[in-house]
Amino acid sequence: GHNTIVIDGRNQDPDAPAPIIAFASDKQNAHAVIDASRAYQPGARQLLRGIALLNRQDVLVQDEISLLHSGQATWSMHTRAAVSISSQDGRTATLRLGGKTLIARLLSPAGARFQAAPAKAPAPQAQQPDVTVLFIALHITGPTRIAVLLSPGKAMTPPRLEPLEKWSRK
């Protein structure tokens, strides 16, 4: 399975270059930003992914997507953990495995919700009945930011989201 963005049902080109365009690390935090735009041709104008390690514990995954035409985008994460999604607003998912807990919080876009489904690999790939896909499905009509905060144990206070262009450049 792909733990990334899928546009209109198509995975990214694994052979396309995806340069690191920003990177920083200090005692508290670290982050990197990749430009995956060429991996999503011909449909993407730009697709950037930023990963930030906050307080050396929590992980922010932030994707910024701009398509040439409106389309479907799916953010996904495969896991063997038991997944439960908050019935209140669908913006918080709790993953439990081996006595450990991970909280996933959907910070952006407004109105989006987590969903979960069994992972189903296309034939002839082996099936993994113990794997669940936690995903966000969106219809994109303009520039879109997807931001998910992953926190072990308990949810941290969400950070203020900044455009990836403001994350330090390499």
mmCIF file of N, CA and C in Angstrom, residues 66-147:
data_model
loop_
_atom_site.group_PDB
_atom_site.id
_atom_site.type_symbol
_atom_site.label_atom_id
_atom_site.label_comp_id
_atom_site.label_asym_id
_atom_site.label_seq_id
_atom_site.Cartn_x
_atom_site.Cartn_y
_atom_site.Cartn_z
ATOM 1 N N SER A 66 -2.013 21.307 -5.761
ATOM 2 C CA SER A 66 -2.624 22.168 -6.771
ATOM 3 C C SER A 66 -2.677 21.350 -8.058
ATOM 4 N N LEU A 67 -3.888 21.077 -8.524
ATOM 5 C CA LEU A 67 -4.075 20.274 -9.726
ATOM 6 C C LEU A 67 -4.331 21.156 -10.935
ATOM 7 N N LEU A 68 -4.080 20.624 -12.122
ATOM 8 C CA LEU A 68 -4.364 21.354 -13.353
ATOM 9 C C LEU A 68 -5.861 21.452 -13.606
ATOM 10 N N HIS A 69 -6.611 20.424 -13.153
ATOM 11 C CA HIS A 69 -8.068 20.387 -13.277
ATOM 12 C C HIS A 69 -8.620 19.835 -11.977
ATOM 13 N N SER A 70 -9.875 20.072 -11.685
ATOM 14 C CA SER A 70 -10.453 19.505 -10.470
ATOM 15 C C SER A 70 -10.354 17.985 -10.529
ATOM 16 N N GLY A 71 -10.276 17.358 -9.350
ATOM 17 C CA GLY A 71 -10.147 15.906 -9.314
ATOM 18 C C GLY A 71 -10.263 15.372 -7.900
ATOM 19 N N GLN A 72 -10.130 14.072 -7.792
ATOM 20 C CA GLN A 72 -10.198 13.387 -6.505
ATOM 21 C C GLN A 72 -8.788 13.192 -5.951
ATOM 22 N N ALA A 73 -8.625 13.457 -4.687
ATOM 23 C CA ALA A 73 -7.363 13.188 -3.995
ATOM 24 C C ALA A 73 -7.669 12.346 -2.767
ATOM 25 N N THR A 74 -6.808 11.368 -2.515
ATOM 26 C CA THR A 74 -6.954 10.528 -1.330
ATOM 27 C C THR A 74 -5.638 10.506 -0.584
ATOM 28 N N TRP A 75 -5.678 10.890 0.677
ATOM 29 C CA TRP A 75 -4.551 10.791 1.606
ATOM 30 C C TRP A 75 -4.749 9.480 2.337
ATOM 31 N N SER A 76 -3.704 8.669 2.466
ATOM 32 C CA SER A 76 -3.912 7.390 3.147
ATOM 33 C C SER A 76 -2.726 6.969 3.985
ATOM 34 N N MET A 77 -3.038 6.111 4.937
ATOM 35 C CA MET A 77 -2.059 5.559 5.864
ATOM 36 C C MET A 77 -2.484 4.125 6.168
ATOM 37 N N HIS A 78 -1.603 3.165 5.907
ATOM 38 C CA HIS A 78 -1.892 1.750 6.157
ATOM 39 C C HIS A 78 -1.380 1.372 7.538
ATOM 40 N N THR A 79 -2.151 0.549 8.247
ATOM 41 C CA THR A 79 -1.761 0.178 9.603
ATOM 42 C C THR A 79 -2.326 -1.185 9.991
ATOM 43 N N ARG A 80 -1.612 -1.845 10.877
ATOM 44 C CA ARG A 80 -2.125 -3.080 11.480
ATOM 45 C C ARG A 80 -2.833 -2.785 12.805
ATOM 46 N N ALA A 81 -2.822 -1.532 13.206
ATOM 47 C CA ALA A 81 -3.470 -1.132 14.463
ATOM 48 C C ALA A 81 -4.991 -1.192 14.321
ATOM 49 N N ALA A 82 -5.666 -1.357 15.463
ATOM 50 C CA ALA A 82 -7.122 -1.216 15.504
ATOM 51 C C ALA A 82 -7.420 0.272 15.393
ATOM 52 N N VAL A 83 -8.321 0.632 14.480
ATOM 53 C CA VAL A 83 -8.615 2.041 14.207
ATOM 54 C C VAL A 83 -10.027 2.359 14.650
ATOM 55 N N SER A 84 -10.172 3.428 15.430
ATOM 56 C CA SER A 84 -11.510 3.939 15.740
ATOM 57 C C SER A 84 -11.522 5.429 15.411
ATOM 58 N N ILE A 85 -12.598 5.857 14.787
ATOM 59 C CA ILE A 85 -12.737 7.248 14.360
ATOM 60 C C ILE A 85 -13.805 7.907 15.204
ATOM 61 N N SER A 86 -13.516 9.108 15.668
ATOM 62 C CA SER A 86 -14.471 9.863 16.473
ATOM 63 C C SER A 86 -15.771 10.025 15.711
ATOM 64 N N SER A 87 -16.853 9.569 16.308
ATOM 65 C CA SER A 87 -18.156 9.704 15.653
ATOM 66 C C SER A 87 -18.665 11.141 15.741
ATOM 67 N N GLN A 88 -18.061 11.931 16.619
ATOM 68 C CA GLN A 88 -18.517 13.305 16.807
ATOM 69 C C GLN A 88 -18.291 14.158 15.558
ATOM 70 N N ASP A 89 -17.051 14.174 15.052
ATOM 71 C CA ASP A 89 -16.785 14.992 13.873
ATOM 72 C C ASP A 89 -15.948 14.280 12.817
ATOM 73 N N GLY A 90 -15.462 13.076 13.107
ATOM 74 C CA GLY A 90 -14.674 12.326 12.143
ATOM 75 C C GLY A 90 -13.285 12.878 11.898
ATOM 76 N N ARG A 91 -12.835 13.816 12.721
ATOM 77 C CA ARG A 91 -11.537 14.461 12.513
ATOM 78 C C ARG A 91 -10.449 13.935 13.436
ATOM 79 N N THR A 92 -10.798 12.946 14.275
ATOM 80 C CA THR A 92 -9.819 12.322 15.159
ATOM 81 C C THR A 92 -9.940 10.812 15.028
ATOM 82 N N ALA A 93 -8.798 10.159 14.830
ATOM 83 C CA ALA A 93 -8.756 8.700 14.768
ATOM 84 C C ALA A 93 -7.777 8.219 15.843
ATOM 85 N N THR A 94 -8.147 7.148 16.515
ATOM 86 C CA THR A 94 -7.279 6.544 17.511
ATOM 87 C C THR A 94 -6.833 5.191 16.987
ATOM 88 N N LEU A 95 -5.519 4.972 16.990
ATOM 89 C CA LEU A 95 -4.931 3.717 16.531
ATOM 90 C C LEU A 95 -4.319 3.032 17.741
ATOM 91 N N ARG A 96 -4.653 1.751 17.930
ATOM 92 C CA ARG A 96 -4.128 0.994 19.081
ATOM 93 C C ARG A 96 -3.510 -0.308 18.599
ATOM 94 N N LEU A 97 -2.295 -0.571 19.098
ATOM 95 C CA LEU A 97 -1.585 -1.795 18.741
ATOM 96 C C LEU A 97 -0.560 -2.101 19.826
ATOM 97 N N GLY A 98 -0.579 -3.323 20.322
ATOM 98 C CA GLY A 98 0.422 -3.751 21.297
ATOM 99 C C GLY A 98 0.494 -2.889 22.540
ATOM 100 N N GLY A 99 -0.638 -2.417 23.012
ATOM 101 C CA GLY A 99 -0.665 -1.589 24.214
ATOM 102 C C GLY A 99 -0.259 -0.140 23.989
ATOM 103 N N LYS A 100 0.001 0.234 22.759
ATOM 104 C CA LYS A 100 0.395 1.615 22.428
ATOM 105 C C LYS A 100 -0.760 2.299 21.696
ATOM 106 N N THR A 101 -0.820 3.633 21.824
ATOM 107 C CA THR A 101 -1.871 4.426 21.204
ATOM 108 C C THR A 101 -1.256 5.548 20.387
ATOM 109 N N LEU A 102 -1.817 5.784 19.219
ATOM 110 C CA LEU A 102 -1.441 6.909 18.375
ATOM 111 C C LEU A 102 -2.727 7.658 18.040
ATOM 112 N N ILE A 103 -2.716 8.953 18.230
ATOM 113 C CA ILE A 103 -3.860 9.804 17.919
ATOM 114 C C ILE A 103 -3.558 10.534 16.620
ATOM 115 N N ALA A 104 -4.450 10.414 15.648
ATOM 116 C CA ALA A 104 -4.338 11.143 14.387
ATOM 117 C C ALA A 104 -5.412 12.216 14.378
ATOM 118 N N ARG A 105 -4.997 13.464 14.156
ATOM 119 C CA ARG A 105 -5.951 14.585 14.116
ATOM 120 C C ARG A 105 -5.874 15.256 12.759
ATOM 121 N N LEU A 106 -7.005 15.380 12.137
ATOM 122 C CA LEU A 106 -7.106 16.036 10.834
ATOM 123 C C LEU A 106 -7.256 17.542 11.072
ATOM 124 N N LEU A 107 -6.194 18.293 10.758
ATOM 125 C CA LEU A 107 -6.184 19.732 11.025
ATOM 126 C C LEU A 107 -6.696 20.556 9.842
ATOM 127 N N SER A 108 -6.551 20.019 8.645
ATOM 128 C CA SER A 108 -6.952 20.748 7.447
ATOM 129 C C SER A 108 -7.132 19.738 6.317
ATOM 130 N N PRO A 109 -8.127 19.960 5.455
ATOM 131 C CA PRO A 109 -9.009 21.108 5.304
ATOM 132 C C PRO A 109 -10.247 20.994 6.187
ATOM 133 N N ALA A 110 -10.886 22.117 6.412
ATOM 134 C CA ALA A 110 -12.130 22.133 7.170
ATOM 135 C C ALA A 110 -13.165 21.293 6.431
ATOM 136 N N GLY A 111 -13.976 20.584 7.179
ATOM 137 C CA GLY A 111 -15.046 19.792 6.591
ATOM 138 C C GLY A 111 -14.648 18.397 6.169
ATOM 139 N N ALA A 112 -13.347 18.114 6.077
ATOM 140 C CA ALA A 112 -12.899 16.764 5.707
ATOM 141 C C ALA A 112 -13.032 15.837 6.909
ATOM 142 N N ARG A 113 -13.101 14.538 6.632
ATOM 143 C CA ARG A 113 -13.263 13.536 7.688
ATOM 144 C C ARG A 113 -12.375 12.333 7.391
ATOM 145 N N PHE A 114 -11.918 11.692 8.469
ATOM 146 C CA PHE A 114 -11.226 10.415 8.320
ATOM 147 C C PHE A 114 -12.246 9.336 7.984
ATOM 148 N N GLN A 115 -11.784 8.328 7.247
ATOM 149 C CA GLN A 115 -12.540 7.113 6.995
ATOM 150 C C GLN A 115 -11.568 5.954 7.169
ATOM 151 N N ALA A 116 -12.087 4.768 7.365
ATOM 152 C CA ALA A 116 -11.244 3.576 7.488
ATOM 153 C C ALA A 116 -11.899 2.440 6.719
ATOM 154 N N ALA A 117 -11.046 1.600 6.123
ATOM 155 C CA ALA A 117 -11.539 0.451 5.365
ATOM 156 C C ALA A 117 -10.453 -0.616 5.350
ATOM 157 N N PRO A 118 -10.837 -1.874 5.173
ATOM 158 C CA PRO A 118 -9.820 -2.922 5.036
ATOM 159 C C PRO A 118 -8.962 -2.641 3.797
ATOM 160 N N ALA A 119 -7.664 -2.913 3.909
ATOM 161 C CA ALA A 119 -6.772 -2.759 2.754
ATOM 162 C C ALA A 119 -7.051 -3.886 1.770
ATOM 163 N N LYS A 120 -7.224 -3.531 0.517
ATOM 164 C CA LYS A 120 -7.472 -4.528 -0.527
ATOM 165 C C LYS A 120 -6.495 -4.268 -1.661
ATOM 166 N N ALA A 121 -5.473 -5.091 -1.721
ATOM 167 C CA ALA A 121 -4.481 -4.947 -2.784
ATOM 168 C C ALA A 121 -5.041 -5.512 -4.084
ATOM 169 N N PRO A 122 -4.714 -4.871 -5.208
ATOM 170 C CA PRO A 122 -5.178 -5.416 -6.488
ATOM 171 C C PRO A 122 -4.459 -6.724 -6.804
ATOM 172 N N ALA A 123 -5.170 -7.623 -7.477
ATOM 173 C CA ALA A 123 -4.560 -8.890 -7.880
ATOM 174 C C ALA A 123 -3.388 -8.584 -8.811
ATOM 175 N N PRO A 124 -2.346 -9.329 -8.777
ATOM 176 C CA PRO A 124 -2.120 -10.594 -8.078
ATOM 177 C C PRO A 124 -1.436 -10.425 -6.728
ATOM 178 N N GLN A 125 -1.428 -9.197 -6.170
ATOM 179 C CA GLN A 125 -0.753 -8.968 -4.897
ATOM 180 C C GLN A 125 -1.428 -9.743 -3.771
ATOM 181 N N ALA A 126 -0.618 -10.122 -2.782
ATOM 182 C CA ALA A 126 -1.140 -10.845 -1.622
ATOM 183 C C ALA A 126 -2.060 -9.932 -0.816
ATOM 184 N N GLN A 127 -3.121 -10.502 -0.302
ATOM 185 C CA GLN A 127 -4.049 -9.760 0.548
ATOM 186 C C GLN A 127 -3.512 -9.739 1.982
ATOM 187 N N GLN A 128 -3.803 -8.665 2.681
ATOM 188 C CA GLN A 128 -3.392 -8.507 4.069
ATOM 189 C C GLN A 128 -4.629 -8.178 4.897
ATOM 190 N N PRO A 129 -5.356 -9.219 5.318
ATOM 191 C CA PRO A 129 -6.629 -8.974 6.007
ATOM 192 C C PRO A 129 -6.477 -8.256 7.346
ATOM 193 N N ASP A 130 -5.259 -8.200 7.886
ATOM 194 C CA ASP A 130 -5.053 -7.525 9.168
ATOM 195 C C ASP A 130 -4.638 -6.062 9.000
ATOM 196 N N VAL A 131 -4.669 -5.538 7.773
ATOM 197 C CA VAL A 131 -4.261 -4.157 7.517
ATOM 198 C C VAL A 131 -5.494 -3.308 7.222
ATOM 199 N N THR A 132 -5.532 -2.141 7.856
ATOM 200 C CA THR A 132 -6.593 -1.156 7.663
ATOM 201 C C THR A 132 -5.992 0.077 7.003
ATOM 202 N N VAL A 133 -6.766 0.705 6.138
ATOM 203 C CA VAL A 133 -6.366 1.965 5.535
ATOM 204 C C VAL A 133 -7.154 3.078 6.209
ATOM 205 N N LEU A 134 -6.438 3.998 6.855
ATOM 206 C CA LEU A 134 -7.028 5.228 7.381
ATOM 207 C C LEU A 134 -6.861 6.246 6.258
ATOM 208 N N PHE A 135 -7.965 6.872 5.818
ATOM 209 C CA PHE A 135 -7.839 7.755 4.663
ATOM 210 C C PHE A 135 -8.756 8.963 4.753
ATOM 211 N N ILE A 136 -8.425 9.928 3.887
ATOM 212 C CA ILE A 136 -9.208 11.142 3.713
ATOM 213 C C ILE A 136 -9.445 11.253 2.217
ATOM 214 N N ALA A 137 -10.685 11.317 1.790
ATOM 215 C CA ALA A 137 -11.020 11.443 0.369
ATOM 216 C C ALA A 137 -11.600 12.837 0.137
ATOM 217 N N LEU A 138 -11.057 13.529 -0.871
ATOM 218 C CA LEU A 138 -11.466 14.903 -1.144
ATOM 219 C C LEU A 138 -11.695 15.123 -2.626
ATOM 220 N N HIS A 139 -12.638 15.989 -2.940
ATOM 221 C CA HIS A 139 -12.761 16.496 -4.303
ATOM 222 C C HIS A 139 -12.053 17.852 -4.287
ATOM 223 N N ILE A 140 -11.020 17.974 -5.106
ATOM 224 C CA ILE A 140 -10.197 19.186 -5.112
ATOM 225 C C ILE A 140 -10.577 20.044 -6.307
ATOM 226 N N THR A 141 -10.901 21.302 -6.029
ATOM 227 C CA THR A 141 -11.241 22.242 -7.093
ATOM 228 C C THR A 141 -10.264 23.415 -7.147
ATOM 229 N N GLY A 142 -9.396 23.526 -6.169
ATOM 230 C CA GLY A 142 -8.408 24.605 -6.110
ATOM 231 C C GLY A 142 -7.279 24.181 -5.192
ATOM 232 N N PRO A 143 -6.335 25.081 -4.936
ATOM 233 C CA PRO A 143 -5.227 24.734 -4.045
ATOM 234 C C PRO A 143 -5.762 24.214 -2.703
ATOM 235 N N THR A 144 -5.204 23.088 -2.247
ATOM 236 C CA THR A 144 -5.708 22.405 -1.052
ATOM 237 C C THR A 144 -4.560 22.003 -0.143
ATOM 238 N N ARG A 145 -4.763 22.199 1.146
ATOM 239 C CA ARG A 145 -3.804 21.738 2.153
ATOM 240 C C ARG A 145 -4.450 20.622 2.962
ATOM 241 N N ILE A 146 -3.742 19.495 3.061
ATOM 242 C CA ILE A 146 -4.139 18.406 3.959
ATOM 243 C C ILE A 146 -3.088 18.358 5.049
ATOM 244 N N ALA A 147 -3.518 18.472 6.298
ATOM 245 C CA ALA A 147 -2.576 18.427 7.419
ATOM 246 C C ALA A 147 -3.104 17.459 8.461
#
